[in-house]
């Protein structure tokens, strides 16, 4: 119990540190963590895998700590060179987390959360089942939150627009099994998340 509380306090602190640096995506890590955990439950992951998924989802963007503020909080679209720099965040996150042996698999999940199902993602262009299962879950939830978040250069998509994007990119960007599961359980996975996104990681796992 005490160890769980320590780990989740640490996760919340790291996520808060990232939110403080990237003010456009405040709460992003919590929402992606919430949605990923719920999607993992519907995909029938066991308790240990759910715990790993939940931690990795909360920390998936931790590498953005190493991205310059001028890029991270730029108003407007990134240039090609800035985008290349931004794409380094998954590798930076891997390098941060892989320093700890106990976080080695979580580091691998973080490294691959921007891979695409068809092999056109980054950083290693792996595809299909080569991508860690948890990374494929996070990829869908990360995209949903991006679509439902307002930025200076884009407006928020409504639910139907988000669903259509997921369907259009099923088997291209996303594992089709993940897309099907999230669409079937949209209200619980997505709608409820945006009503309760201020909860902490401990709340999500009902840790007292």
PDB file of C-alpha atoms in Angstrom:
ATOM      1  CA  UNK A   1       0.000   0.000   0.000  1.00  0.00           C
ATOM      2  CA  UNK A   2       2.716   2.437   1.017  1.00  0.00           C
ATOM      3  CA  UNK A   3       4.784   1.512  -2.043  1.00  0.00           C
ATOM      4  CA  UNK A   4       1.771   2.058  -4.319  1.00  0.00           C
ATOM      5  CA  UNK A   5       1.133   5.448  -2.758  1.00  0.00           C
ATOM      6  CA  UNK A   6       4.790   6.395  -3.240  1.00  0.00           C
ATOM      7  CA  UNK A   7       4.820   5.375  -6.912  1.00  0.00           C
ATOM      8  CA  UNK A   8       1.589   7.166  -7.719  1.00  0.00           C
ATOM      9  CA  UNK A   9       2.626  10.293  -5.835  1.00  0.00           C
ATOM     10  CA  UNK A  10       5.826  10.244  -7.894  1.00  0.00           C
ATOM     11  CA  UNK A  11       3.866   9.758 -11.131  1.00  0.00           C
ATOM     12  CA  UNK A  12       1.546  12.656 -10.293  1.00  0.00           C
ATOM     13  CA  UNK A  13       4.544  14.854  -9.461  1.00  0.00           C
ATOM     14  CA  UNK A  14       6.278  14.069 -12.751  1.00  0.00           C
ATOM     15  CA  UNK A  15       3.060  14.668 -14.708  1.00  0.00           C
ATOM     16  CA  UNK A  16       2.552  17.961 -12.864  1.00  0.00           C
ATOM     17  CA  UNK A  17       6.112  19.002 -13.720  1.00  0.00           C
ATOM     18  CA  UNK A  18       5.397  18.377 -17.396  1.00  0.00           C
ATOM     19  CA  UNK A  19       2.066  20.230 -17.215  1.00  0.00           C
ATOM     20  CA  UNK A  20       3.876  23.220 -15.707  1.00  0.00           C
ATOM     21  CA  UNK A  21       6.274  23.223 -18.657  1.00  0.00           C
ATOM     22  CA  UNK A  22       3.679  22.617 -21.383  1.00  0.00           C
ATOM     23  CA  UNK A  23       0.731  24.806 -20.413  1.00  0.00           C
ATOM     24  CA  UNK A  24      -1.228  24.032 -23.589  1.00  0.00           C
ATOM     25  CA  UNK A  25      -1.632  20.391 -22.577  1.00  0.00           C
ATOM     26  CA  UNK A  26      -2.260  20.713 -18.822  1.00  0.00           C
ATOM     27  CA  UNK A  27      -4.072  17.580 -17.646  1.00  0.00           C
ATOM     28  CA  UNK A  28      -3.131  15.642 -20.785  1.00  0.00           C
ATOM     29  CA  UNK A  29      -1.176  12.956 -18.932  1.00  0.00           C
ATOM     30  CA  UNK A  30      -4.010  12.375 -16.460  1.00  0.00           C
ATOM     31  CA  UNK A  31      -6.633  12.105 -19.190  1.00  0.00           C
ATOM     32  CA  UNK A  32      -4.529   9.743 -21.312  1.00  0.00           C
ATOM     33  CA  UNK A  33      -3.782   7.691 -18.196  1.00  0.00           C
ATOM     34  CA  UNK A  34      -7.484   7.488 -17.349  1.00  0.00           C
ATOM     35  CA  UNK A  35      -8.591   6.510 -20.851  1.00  0.00           C
ATOM     36  CA  UNK A  36      -5.746   4.008 -21.317  1.00  0.00           C
ATOM     37  CA  UNK A  37      -6.524   2.293 -18.025  1.00  0.00           C
ATOM     38  CA  UNK A  38     -10.215   1.969 -18.900  1.00  0.00           C
ATOM     39  CA  UNK A  39      -9.439   0.747 -22.428  1.00  0.00           C
ATOM     40  CA  UNK A  40      -7.022  -1.802 -20.966  1.00  0.00           C
ATOM     41  CA  UNK A  41      -9.793  -3.079 -18.695  1.00  0.00           C
ATOM     42  CA  UNK A  42     -12.126  -3.566 -21.656  1.00  0.00           C
ATOM     43  CA  UNK A  43      -9.302  -5.386 -23.462  1.00  0.00           C
ATOM     44  CA  UNK A  44      -9.112  -7.663 -20.409  1.00  0.00           C
ATOM     45  CA  UNK A  45      -5.541  -6.935 -19.327  1.00  0.00           C
ATOM     46  CA  UNK A  46      -4.672  -8.477 -15.977  1.00  0.00           C
ATOM     47  CA  UNK A  47      -4.021  -6.330 -12.900  1.00  0.00           C
ATOM     48  CA  UNK A  48      -0.232  -6.267 -13.311  1.00  0.00           C
ATOM     49  CA  UNK A  49      -0.443  -5.248 -16.976  1.00  0.00           C
ATOM     50  CA  UNK A  50      -3.049  -2.614 -16.119  1.00  0.00           C
ATOM     51  CA  UNK A  51      -0.713  -1.167 -13.511  1.00  0.00           C
ATOM     52  CA  UNK A  52       2.159  -1.037 -16.020  1.00  0.00           C
ATOM     53  CA  UNK A  53      -0.121   0.520 -18.651  1.00  0.00           C
ATOM     54  CA  UNK A  54      -1.402   3.128 -16.221  1.00  0.00           C
ATOM     55  CA  UNK A  55       2.089   4.221 -15.196  1.00  0.00           C
ATOM     56  CA  UNK A  56       3.343   4.292 -18.799  1.00  0.00           C
ATOM     57  CA  UNK A  57       0.330   6.291 -19.976  1.00  0.00           C
ATOM     58  CA  UNK A  58       0.901   8.876 -17.265  1.00  0.00           C
ATOM     59  CA  UNK A  59       4.556   9.153 -18.245  1.00  0.00           C
ATOM     60  CA  UNK A  60       4.268   8.792 -22.033  1.00  0.00           C
ATOM     61  CA  UNK A  61       5.217  12.434 -22.700  1.00  0.00           C
ATOM     62  CA  UNK A  62       7.793  12.820 -19.937  1.00  0.00           C
ATOM     63  CA  UNK A  63      10.479  13.305 -22.609  1.00  0.00           C
ATOM     64  CA  UNK A  64       8.953  16.684 -23.454  1.00  0.00           C
ATOM     65  CA  UNK A  65      10.807  17.953 -20.398  1.00  0.00           C
ATOM     66  CA  UNK A  66      13.848  17.867 -22.690  1.00  0.00           C
ATOM     67  CA  UNK A  67      12.201  19.861 -25.498  1.00  0.00           C
ATOM     68  CA  UNK A  68      12.893  23.640 -25.602  1.00  0.00           C
ATOM     69  CA  UNK A  69      10.025  25.809 -24.331  1.00  0.00           C
ATOM     70  CA  UNK A  70      10.177  27.819 -27.561  1.00  0.00           C
ATOM     71  CA  UNK A  71       9.057  24.700 -29.435  1.00  0.00           C
ATOM     72  CA  UNK A  72       6.830  23.133 -26.804  1.00  0.00           C
ATOM     73  CA  UNK A  73       4.721  26.258 -26.266  1.00  0.00           C
ATOM     74  CA  UNK A  74       4.958  27.817 -29.705  1.00  0.00           C
ATOM     75  CA  UNK A  75       1.808  29.580 -30.863  1.00  0.00           C
ATOM     76  CA  UNK A  76       1.195  28.238 -34.342  1.00  0.00           C
ATOM     77  CA  UNK A  77       2.352  25.211 -36.280  1.00  0.00           C
ATOM     78  CA  UNK A  78       5.897  23.963 -35.955  1.00  0.00           C
ATOM     79  CA  UNK A  79       8.419  24.252 -38.775  1.00  0.00           C
ATOM     80  CA  UNK A  80       9.864  21.051 -40.204  1.00  0.00           C
ATOM     81  CA  UNK A  81      13.022  21.393 -38.106  1.00  0.00           C
ATOM     82  CA  UNK A  82      11.024  22.148 -34.956  1.00  0.00           C
ATOM     83  CA  UNK A  83       8.823  19.136 -35.603  1.00  0.00           C
ATOM     84  CA  UNK A  84      11.892  16.910 -35.955  1.00  0.00           C
ATOM     85  CA  UNK A  85      13.088  18.191 -32.589  1.00  0.00           C
ATOM     86  CA  UNK A  86       9.656  17.600 -31.023  1.00  0.00           C
ATOM     87  CA  UNK A  87       9.684  14.010 -32.266  1.00  0.00           C
ATOM     88  CA  UNK A  88      12.728  13.361 -30.100  1.00  0.00           C
ATOM     89  CA  UNK A  89      10.560  13.417 -26.972  1.00  0.00           C
ATOM     90  CA  UNK A  90       9.751   9.712 -27.101  1.00  0.00           C
ATOM     91  CA  UNK A  91      13.454   8.808 -27.224  1.00  0.00           C
ATOM     92  CA  UNK A  92      14.245  11.331 -24.487  1.00  0.00           C
ATOM     93  CA  UNK A  93      11.500   9.783 -22.345  1.00  0.00           C
ATOM     94  CA  UNK A  94      12.982   6.337 -22.952  1.00  0.00           C
ATOM     95  CA  UNK A  95      16.434   7.539 -21.937  1.00  0.00           C
ATOM     96  CA  UNK A  96      15.058   9.070 -18.726  1.00  0.00           C
ATOM     97  CA  UNK A  97      13.027   6.045 -17.650  1.00  0.00           C
ATOM     98  CA  UNK A  98      15.444   3.325 -18.757  1.00  0.00           C
ATOM     99  CA  UNK A  99      17.943   4.527 -16.148  1.00  0.00           C
ATOM    100  CA  UNK A 100      15.840   2.527 -13.684  1.00  0.00           C
ATOM    101  CA  UNK A 101      15.811  -1.263 -14.154  1.00  0.00           C
ATOM    102  CA  UNK A 102      12.332  -1.459 -12.615  1.00  0.00           C
ATOM    103  CA  UNK A 103      11.023   0.930 -15.298  1.00  0.00           C
ATOM    104  CA  UNK A 104      12.716  -0.753 -18.274  1.00  0.00           C
ATOM    105  CA  UNK A 105       9.506  -2.090 -19.853  1.00  0.00           C
ATOM    106  CA  UNK A 106       7.647   1.141 -19.140  1.00  0.00           C
ATOM    107  CA  UNK A 107      10.501   2.947 -20.899  1.00  0.00           C
ATOM    108  CA  UNK A 108       9.971   0.708 -23.939  1.00  0.00           C
ATOM    109  CA  UNK A 109       6.237   1.484 -23.985  1.00  0.00           C
ATOM    110  CA  UNK A 110       7.011   5.209 -23.833  1.00  0.00           C
ATOM    111  CA  UNK A 111       9.575   4.895 -26.631  1.00  0.00           C
ATOM    112  CA  UNK A 112       7.029   3.406 -29.029  1.00  0.00           C
ATOM    113  CA  UNK A 113       3.819   5.327 -28.276  1.00  0.00           C
ATOM    114  CA  UNK A 114       4.128   7.276 -31.554  1.00  0.00           C
ATOM    115  CA  UNK A 115       4.693   4.247 -33.764  1.00  0.00           C
ATOM    116  CA  UNK A 116       1.933   3.636 -36.323  1.00  0.00           C
ATOM    117  CA  UNK A 117       0.252   0.338 -36.996  1.00  0.00           C
ATOM    118  CA  UNK A 118       1.341   0.464 -40.655  1.00  0.00           C
ATOM    119  CA  UNK A 119       4.993   1.170 -39.749  1.00  0.00           C
ATOM    120  CA  UNK A 120       5.107   4.858 -40.691  1.00  0.00           C
ATOM    121  CA  UNK A 121       5.443   6.209 -37.150  1.00  0.00           C
ATOM    122  CA  UNK A 122       8.512   7.035 -35.077  1.00  0.00           C
ATOM    123  CA  UNK A 123      11.155   6.602 -33.815  1.00  0.00           C
ATOM    124  CA  UNK A 124      11.845   3.093 -35.203  1.00  0.00           C
ATOM    125  CA  UNK A 125       9.113   2.607 -37.842  1.00  0.00           C
ATOM    126  CA  UNK A 126       8.015  -0.702 -36.354  1.00  0.00           C
ATOM    127  CA  UNK A 127       4.525  -1.955 -37.182  1.00  0.00           C
ATOM    128  CA  UNK A 128       1.636  -4.158 -36.090  1.00  0.00           C
ATOM    129  CA  UNK A 129       2.428  -6.625 -33.331  1.00  0.00           C
ATOM    130  CA  UNK A 130       6.042  -5.400 -33.232  1.00  0.00           C
ATOM    131  CA  UNK A 131       4.702  -2.383 -31.323  1.00  0.00           C
ATOM    132  CA  UNK A 132       4.207  -3.109 -27.602  1.00  0.00           C
ATOM    133  CA  UNK A 133       0.545  -3.774 -26.859  1.00  0.00           C
ATOM    134  CA  UNK A 134       0.437  -1.015 -24.249  1.00  0.00           C
ATOM    135  CA  UNK A 135       1.951   1.481 -26.695  1.00  0.00           C
ATOM    136  CA  UNK A 136      -0.866   0.733 -29.123  1.00  0.00           C
ATOM    137  CA  UNK A 137      -3.436   1.452 -26.408  1.00  0.00           C
ATOM    138  CA  UNK A 138      -1.761   4.729 -25.451  1.00  0.00           C
ATOM    139  CA  UNK A 139      -1.509   5.782 -29.119  1.00  0.00           C
ATOM    140  CA  UNK A 140      -5.296   5.726 -29.498  1.00  0.00           C
ATOM    141  CA  UNK A 141      -5.958   7.545 -26.212  1.00  0.00           C
ATOM    142  CA  UNK A 142      -3.221  10.106 -26.867  1.00  0.00           C
ATOM    143  CA  UNK A 143      -4.786  10.916 -30.236  1.00  0.00           C
ATOM    144  CA  UNK A 144      -8.268  11.232 -28.746  1.00  0.00           C
ATOM    145  CA  UNK A 145      -7.032  13.775 -26.215  1.00  0.00           C
ATOM    146  CA  UNK A 146      -5.168  15.690 -28.920  1.00  0.00           C
ATOM    147  CA  UNK A 147      -8.317  15.845 -31.028  1.00  0.00           C
ATOM    148  CA  UNK A 148     -10.408  17.001 -28.078  1.00  0.00           C
ATOM    149  CA  UNK A 149      -7.908  19.662 -26.932  1.00  0.00           C
ATOM    150  CA  UNK A 150      -7.847  23.225 -28.213  1.00  0.00           C
ATOM    151  CA  UNK A 151      -4.626  24.737 -29.485  1.00  0.00           C
ATOM    152  CA  UNK A 152      -4.001  28.154 -31.113  1.00  0.00           C
ATOM    153  CA  UNK A 153      -3.935  26.529 -34.570  1.00  0.00           C
ATOM    154  CA  UNK A 154      -6.817  24.040 -34.146  1.00  0.00           C
ATOM    155  CA  UNK A 155     -10.265  23.820 -32.606  1.00  0.00           C
ATOM    156  CA  UNK A 156     -11.702  21.030 -30.505  1.00  0.00           C
ATOM    157  CA  UNK A 157     -13.249  18.143 -32.426  1.00  0.00           C
ATOM    158  CA  UNK A 158     -16.647  16.851 -31.334  1.00  0.00           C
ATOM    159  CA  UNK A 159     -17.228  13.185 -30.561  1.00  0.00           C
ATOM    160  CA  UNK A 160     -18.405  12.252 -34.044  1.00  0.00           C
ATOM    161  CA  UNK A 161     -15.398  13.933 -35.665  1.00  0.00           C
ATOM    162  CA  UNK A 162     -13.066  12.069 -33.300  1.00  0.00           C
ATOM    163  CA  UNK A 163     -14.751   8.747 -33.990  1.00  0.00           C
ATOM    164  CA  UNK A 164     -14.541   9.297 -37.745  1.00  0.00           C
ATOM    165  CA  UNK A 165     -10.814  10.044 -37.492  1.00  0.00           C
ATOM    166  CA  UNK A 166     -10.243   6.841 -35.534  1.00  0.00           C
ATOM    167  CA  UNK A 167     -12.223   4.800 -38.046  1.00  0.00           C
ATOM    168  CA  UNK A 168     -10.423   6.425 -40.997  1.00  0.00           C
ATOM    169  CA  UNK A 169      -7.017   5.639 -39.491  1.00  0.00           C
ATOM    170  CA  UNK A 170      -7.787   2.157 -38.176  1.00  0.00           C
ATOM    171  CA  UNK A 171      -5.057  -0.258 -39.393  1.00  0.00           C
ATOM    172  CA  UNK A 172      -3.062   2.782 -40.564  1.00  0.00           C
ATOM    173  CA  UNK A 173      -2.222   4.681 -37.394  1.00  0.00           C
ATOM    174  CA  UNK A 174      -4.025   2.480 -34.895  1.00  0.00           C
ATOM    175  CA  UNK A 175      -4.496  -1.158 -34.018  1.00  0.00           C
ATOM    176  CA  UNK A 176      -8.050  -1.937 -35.250  1.00  0.00           C
ATOM    177  CA  UNK A 177      -8.790  -3.922 -32.074  1.00  0.00           C
ATOM    178  CA  UNK A 178      -8.091  -0.815 -29.980  1.00  0.00           C
ATOM    179  CA  UNK A 179     -10.282   1.343 -32.216  1.00  0.00           C
ATOM    180  CA  UNK A 180     -13.185  -1.117 -32.017  1.00  0.00           C
ATOM    181  CA  UNK A 181     -12.939  -1.376 -28.218  1.00  0.00           C
ATOM    182  CA  UNK A 182     -12.844   2.380 -27.647  1.00  0.00           C
ATOM    183  CA  UNK A 183     -15.742   3.035 -30.032  1.00  0.00           C
ATOM    184  CA  UNK A 184     -17.941   0.397 -28.387  1.00  0.00           C
ATOM    185  CA  UNK A 185     -17.185   1.781 -24.918  1.00  0.00           C
ATOM    186  CA  UNK A 186     -16.893   5.472 -25.826  1.00  0.00           C
ATOM    187  CA  UNK A 187     -19.107   6.864 -23.074  1.00  0.00           C
ATOM    188  CA  UNK A 188     -17.212   5.149 -20.269  1.00  0.00           C
ATOM    189  CA  UNK A 189     -13.711   5.566 -21.709  1.00  0.00           C
ATOM    190  CA  UNK A 190     -13.969   9.062 -23.183  1.00  0.00           C
ATOM    191  CA  UNK A 191     -17.081  10.947 -22.065  1.00  0.00           C
ATOM    192  CA  UNK A 192     -16.610  10.202 -18.362  1.00  0.00           C
ATOM    193  CA  UNK A 193     -12.928  11.114 -18.546  1.00  0.00           C
ATOM    194  CA  UNK A 194     -13.699  14.661 -19.630  1.00  0.00           C
ATOM    195  CA  UNK A 195     -16.185  15.035 -16.794  1.00  0.00           C
ATOM    196  CA  UNK A 196     -13.676  13.903 -14.181  1.00  0.00           C
ATOM    197  CA  UNK A 197     -10.242  14.729 -15.600  1.00  0.00           C
ATOM    198  CA  UNK A 198      -9.073  16.544 -12.450  1.00  0.00           C
ATOM    199  CA  UNK A 199      -8.755  13.259 -10.566  1.00  0.00           C
ATOM    200  CA  UNK A 200      -5.278  11.982  -9.673  1.00  0.00           C
ATOM    201  CA  UNK A 201      -3.674   8.697 -10.621  1.00  0.00           C
ATOM    202  CA  UNK A 202      -4.451   7.343  -7.133  1.00  0.00           C
ATOM    203  CA  UNK A 203      -8.139   8.166  -7.617  1.00  0.00           C
ATOM    204  CA  UNK A 204      -8.150   6.284 -10.909  1.00  0.00           C
ATOM    205  CA  UNK A 205      -6.930   3.129  -9.212  1.00  0.00           C
ATOM    206  CA  UNK A 206      -9.049   3.656  -6.069  1.00  0.00           C
ATOM    207  CA  UNK A 207      -5.979   3.629  -3.839  1.00  0.00           C
ATOM    208  CA  UNK A 208      -6.752   4.785  -0.309  1.00  0.00           C
TER     209      UNK A 208
END
